[in-house]
Coordinates of C-alpha atoms in Angstrom, one line a residue:
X1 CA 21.8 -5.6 43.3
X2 CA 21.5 -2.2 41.1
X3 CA 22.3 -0.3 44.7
X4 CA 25.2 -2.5 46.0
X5 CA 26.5 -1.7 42.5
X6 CA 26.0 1.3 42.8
X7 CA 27.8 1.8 46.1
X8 CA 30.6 0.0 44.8
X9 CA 31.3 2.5 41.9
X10 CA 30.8 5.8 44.5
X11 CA 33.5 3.9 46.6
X12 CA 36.1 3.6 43.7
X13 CA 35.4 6.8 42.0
X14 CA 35.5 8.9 45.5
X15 CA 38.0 7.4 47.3
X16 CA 35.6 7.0 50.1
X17 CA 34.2 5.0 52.9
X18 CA 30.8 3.7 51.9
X19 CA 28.7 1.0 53.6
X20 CA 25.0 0.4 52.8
X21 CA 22.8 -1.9 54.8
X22 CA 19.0 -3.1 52.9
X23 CA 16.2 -4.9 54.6
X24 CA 13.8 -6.1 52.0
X25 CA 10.2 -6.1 52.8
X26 CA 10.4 -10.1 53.1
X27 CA 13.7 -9.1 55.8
X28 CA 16.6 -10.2 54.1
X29 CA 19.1 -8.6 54.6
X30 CA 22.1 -7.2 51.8
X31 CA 25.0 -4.8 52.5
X32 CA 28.4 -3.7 51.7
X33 CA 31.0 -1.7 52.4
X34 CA 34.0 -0.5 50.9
X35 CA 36.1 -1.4 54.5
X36 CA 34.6 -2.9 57.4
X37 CA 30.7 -1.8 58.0
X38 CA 30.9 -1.8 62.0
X39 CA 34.3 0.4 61.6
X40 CA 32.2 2.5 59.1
X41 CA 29.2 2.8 61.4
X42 CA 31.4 3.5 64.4
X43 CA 32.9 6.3 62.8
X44 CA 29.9 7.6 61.8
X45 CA 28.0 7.3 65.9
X46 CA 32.0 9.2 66.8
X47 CA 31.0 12.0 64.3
X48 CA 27.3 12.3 65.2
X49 CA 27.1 12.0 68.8
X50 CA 30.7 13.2 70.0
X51 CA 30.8 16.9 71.4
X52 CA 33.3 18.8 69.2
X53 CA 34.7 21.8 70.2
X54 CA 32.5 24.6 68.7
X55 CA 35.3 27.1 68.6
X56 CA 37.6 25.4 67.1
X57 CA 35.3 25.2 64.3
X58 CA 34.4 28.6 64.5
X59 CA 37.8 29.7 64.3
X60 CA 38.7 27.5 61.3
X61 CA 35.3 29.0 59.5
X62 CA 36.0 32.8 60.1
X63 CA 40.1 31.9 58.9
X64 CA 38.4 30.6 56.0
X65 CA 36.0 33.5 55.0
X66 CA 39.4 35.9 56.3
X67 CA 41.2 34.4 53.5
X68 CA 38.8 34.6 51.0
X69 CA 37.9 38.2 51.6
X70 CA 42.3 38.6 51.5
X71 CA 42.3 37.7 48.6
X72 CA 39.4 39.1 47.0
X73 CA 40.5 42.4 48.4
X74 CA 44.4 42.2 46.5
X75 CA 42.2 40.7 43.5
X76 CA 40.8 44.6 43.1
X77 CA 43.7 46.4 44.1
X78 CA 45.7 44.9 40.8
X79 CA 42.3 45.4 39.1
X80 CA 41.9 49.3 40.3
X81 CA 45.9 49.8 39.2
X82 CA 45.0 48.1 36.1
X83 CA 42.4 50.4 35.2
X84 CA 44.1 53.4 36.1
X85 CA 46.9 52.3 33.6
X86 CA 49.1 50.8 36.0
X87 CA 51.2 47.6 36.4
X88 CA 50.0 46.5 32.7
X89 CA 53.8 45.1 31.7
X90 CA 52.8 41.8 33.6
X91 CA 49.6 41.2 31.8
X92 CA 49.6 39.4 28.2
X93 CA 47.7 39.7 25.2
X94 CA 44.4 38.4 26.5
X95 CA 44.0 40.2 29.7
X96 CA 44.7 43.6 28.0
X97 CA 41.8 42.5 25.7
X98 CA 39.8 42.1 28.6
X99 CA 41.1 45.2 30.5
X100 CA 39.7 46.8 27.5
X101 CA 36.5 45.7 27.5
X102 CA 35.3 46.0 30.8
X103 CA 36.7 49.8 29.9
X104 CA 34.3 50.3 27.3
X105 CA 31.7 48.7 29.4
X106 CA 32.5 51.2 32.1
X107 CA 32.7 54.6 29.8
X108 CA 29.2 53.1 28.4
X109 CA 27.7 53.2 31.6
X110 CA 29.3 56.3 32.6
X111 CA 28.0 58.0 29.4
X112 CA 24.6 56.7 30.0
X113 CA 24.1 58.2 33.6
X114 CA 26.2 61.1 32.7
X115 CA 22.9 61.6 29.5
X116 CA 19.8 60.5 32.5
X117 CA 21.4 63.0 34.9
X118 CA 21.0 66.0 32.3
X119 CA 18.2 64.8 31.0
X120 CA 16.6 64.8 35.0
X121 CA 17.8 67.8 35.4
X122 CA 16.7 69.8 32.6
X123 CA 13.1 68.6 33.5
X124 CA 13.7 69.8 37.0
X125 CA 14.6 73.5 35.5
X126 CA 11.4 73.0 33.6
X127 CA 9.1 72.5 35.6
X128 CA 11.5 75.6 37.9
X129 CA 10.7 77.8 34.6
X130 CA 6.8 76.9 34.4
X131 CA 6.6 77.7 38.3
X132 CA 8.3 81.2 38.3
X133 CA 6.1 82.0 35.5
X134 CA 2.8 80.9 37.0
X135 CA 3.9 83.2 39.8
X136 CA 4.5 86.1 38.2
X137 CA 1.1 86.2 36.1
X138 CA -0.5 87.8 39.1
X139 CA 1.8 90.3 39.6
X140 CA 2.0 91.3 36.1
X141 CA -2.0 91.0 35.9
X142 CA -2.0 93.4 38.5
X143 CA 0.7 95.6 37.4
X144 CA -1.6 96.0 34.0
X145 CA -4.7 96.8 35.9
X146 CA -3.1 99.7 37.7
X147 CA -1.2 101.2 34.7
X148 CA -5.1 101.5 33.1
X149 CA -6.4 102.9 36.0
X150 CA -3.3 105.5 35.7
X151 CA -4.6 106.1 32.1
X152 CA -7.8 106.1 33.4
X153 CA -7.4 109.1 35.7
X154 CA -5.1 111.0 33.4
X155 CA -7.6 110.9 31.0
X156 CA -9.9 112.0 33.4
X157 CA -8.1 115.1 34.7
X158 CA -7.9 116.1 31.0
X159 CA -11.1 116.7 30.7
X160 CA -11.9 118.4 33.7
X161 CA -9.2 120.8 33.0
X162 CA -10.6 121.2 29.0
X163 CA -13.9 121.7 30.7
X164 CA -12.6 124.2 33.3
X165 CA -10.5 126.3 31.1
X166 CA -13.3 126.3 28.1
X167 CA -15.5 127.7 31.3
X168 CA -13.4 130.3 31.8
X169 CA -12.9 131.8 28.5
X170 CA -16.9 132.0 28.1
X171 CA -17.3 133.8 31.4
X172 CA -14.7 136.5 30.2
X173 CA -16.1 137.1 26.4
X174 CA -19.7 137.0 27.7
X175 CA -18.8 139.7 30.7
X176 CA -15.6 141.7 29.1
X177 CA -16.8 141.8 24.9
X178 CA -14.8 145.0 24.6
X179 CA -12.0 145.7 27.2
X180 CA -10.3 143.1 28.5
X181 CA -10.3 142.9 31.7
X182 CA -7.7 141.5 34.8
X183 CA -9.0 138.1 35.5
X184 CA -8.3 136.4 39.1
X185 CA -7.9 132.7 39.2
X186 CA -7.0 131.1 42.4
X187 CA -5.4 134.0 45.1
X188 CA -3.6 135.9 41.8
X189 CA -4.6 137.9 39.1
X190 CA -3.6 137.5 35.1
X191 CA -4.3 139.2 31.9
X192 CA -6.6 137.5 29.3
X193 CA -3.8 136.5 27.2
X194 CA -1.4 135.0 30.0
X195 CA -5.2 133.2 30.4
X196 CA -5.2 132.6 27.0
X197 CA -1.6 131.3 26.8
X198 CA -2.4 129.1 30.3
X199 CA -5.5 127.6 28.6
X200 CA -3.4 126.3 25.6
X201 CA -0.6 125.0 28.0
X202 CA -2.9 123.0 29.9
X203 CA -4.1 121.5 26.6
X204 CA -1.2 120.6 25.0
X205 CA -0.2 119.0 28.2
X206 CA -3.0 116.7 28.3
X207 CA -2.6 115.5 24.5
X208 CA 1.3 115.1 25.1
X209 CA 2.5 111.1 25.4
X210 CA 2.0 109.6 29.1
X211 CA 5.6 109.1 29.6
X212 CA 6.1 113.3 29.9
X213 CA 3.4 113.2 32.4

């Protein structure tokens, strides 16, 4: 009974055809129907077993989906105009409010991408500046270690001529102690005192900064 009821009150509320047919467990039989029950079950064998024309259907479904995408398609045109700060005579108090929310939204977002992309790309210069300067320890390591073995030599040569030149002047006061004599160095001869003088040269040139050498 709670069924049939129930199937009466689908049949007045949707405005449709119903028809329900029970068979107890004893086999008694109760249905209804809202019209005739072998019209009803007719109807429903034409529906089920009768070959409909597919593309018919087909065309009536991709019409359908056409006219939605229409119209979702003019639905953000007036939206994009909107925006932009266009066509906004025809909307009314409400929609503006709205217009102008979704504007902050946007400028929010727009912010926050605008702040990751900097922030992502300040990292990437980062990790460019930690690169370059891993790189150019070795060269600089290098440059170092040949600047001290510059020193190094200089240095060296220094001494060798002090050495040389406190050689010579020996030789000459052990071999000359009263007359001065013409001294050759190299393939020309000079006086003691041009010696002398050349001596002195030579070492103020080794205690004068690197950079005039």
């Amino acid at each position: 009974i709670g069924f049939l009821k129930k199937a009466y009150e689908l049949s007045l509320l949707c405005d449709a055809d119903v028809a329900l047919i029970i068979f107890s467990s004893r086999g008694k039989l109760s249905e209804f129907g809202s019209s005739s029950i072998s019209q009803t079950i007719e109807r429903y064998r034409q529906y089920c077993y009768t070959p409909q024309d597919n593309s018919e259907h087909e065309q009536q479904y991709s019409y359908q989906v056409l006219t939605k995408l229409q119209a979702k398609y003019e639905s953000l045109q007036h939206l994009q105009r909107h925006l932009q700060g266009e066509d906004l005579g025809s909307l009314g108090v409400d929609e503006l409010q709205n217009l102008e929310k979704q504007l902050d939204r946007a400028l929010v977002k727009a912010r926050e991408k605008k702040t990751q992309l900097m922030l992502e790309r300040m990292e990437a210069l980062r990790v460019k500046e930690h690169d370059l300067e891993e790189r150019n320890k070795q060269p600089k390591a290098k440059l170092e270690e040949v600047e001290e073995r510059v020193r190094a030599i200089r240095s060296l040569q220094c001494d060798i001529a002090a050495v040389g030149n406190n050689g010579i002047w020996v030789q000459t006061s052990q071999f000359n102690p009263i007359e001065p004599e013409t001294l050759q160095i190299g393939n020309r001869l000079v006086p003691p005192e041009a010696a002398i003088d050349e001596t002195t040269v030579a070492e103020d040139s080794c205690n004068l900064p690197h950079a005039w050498l």
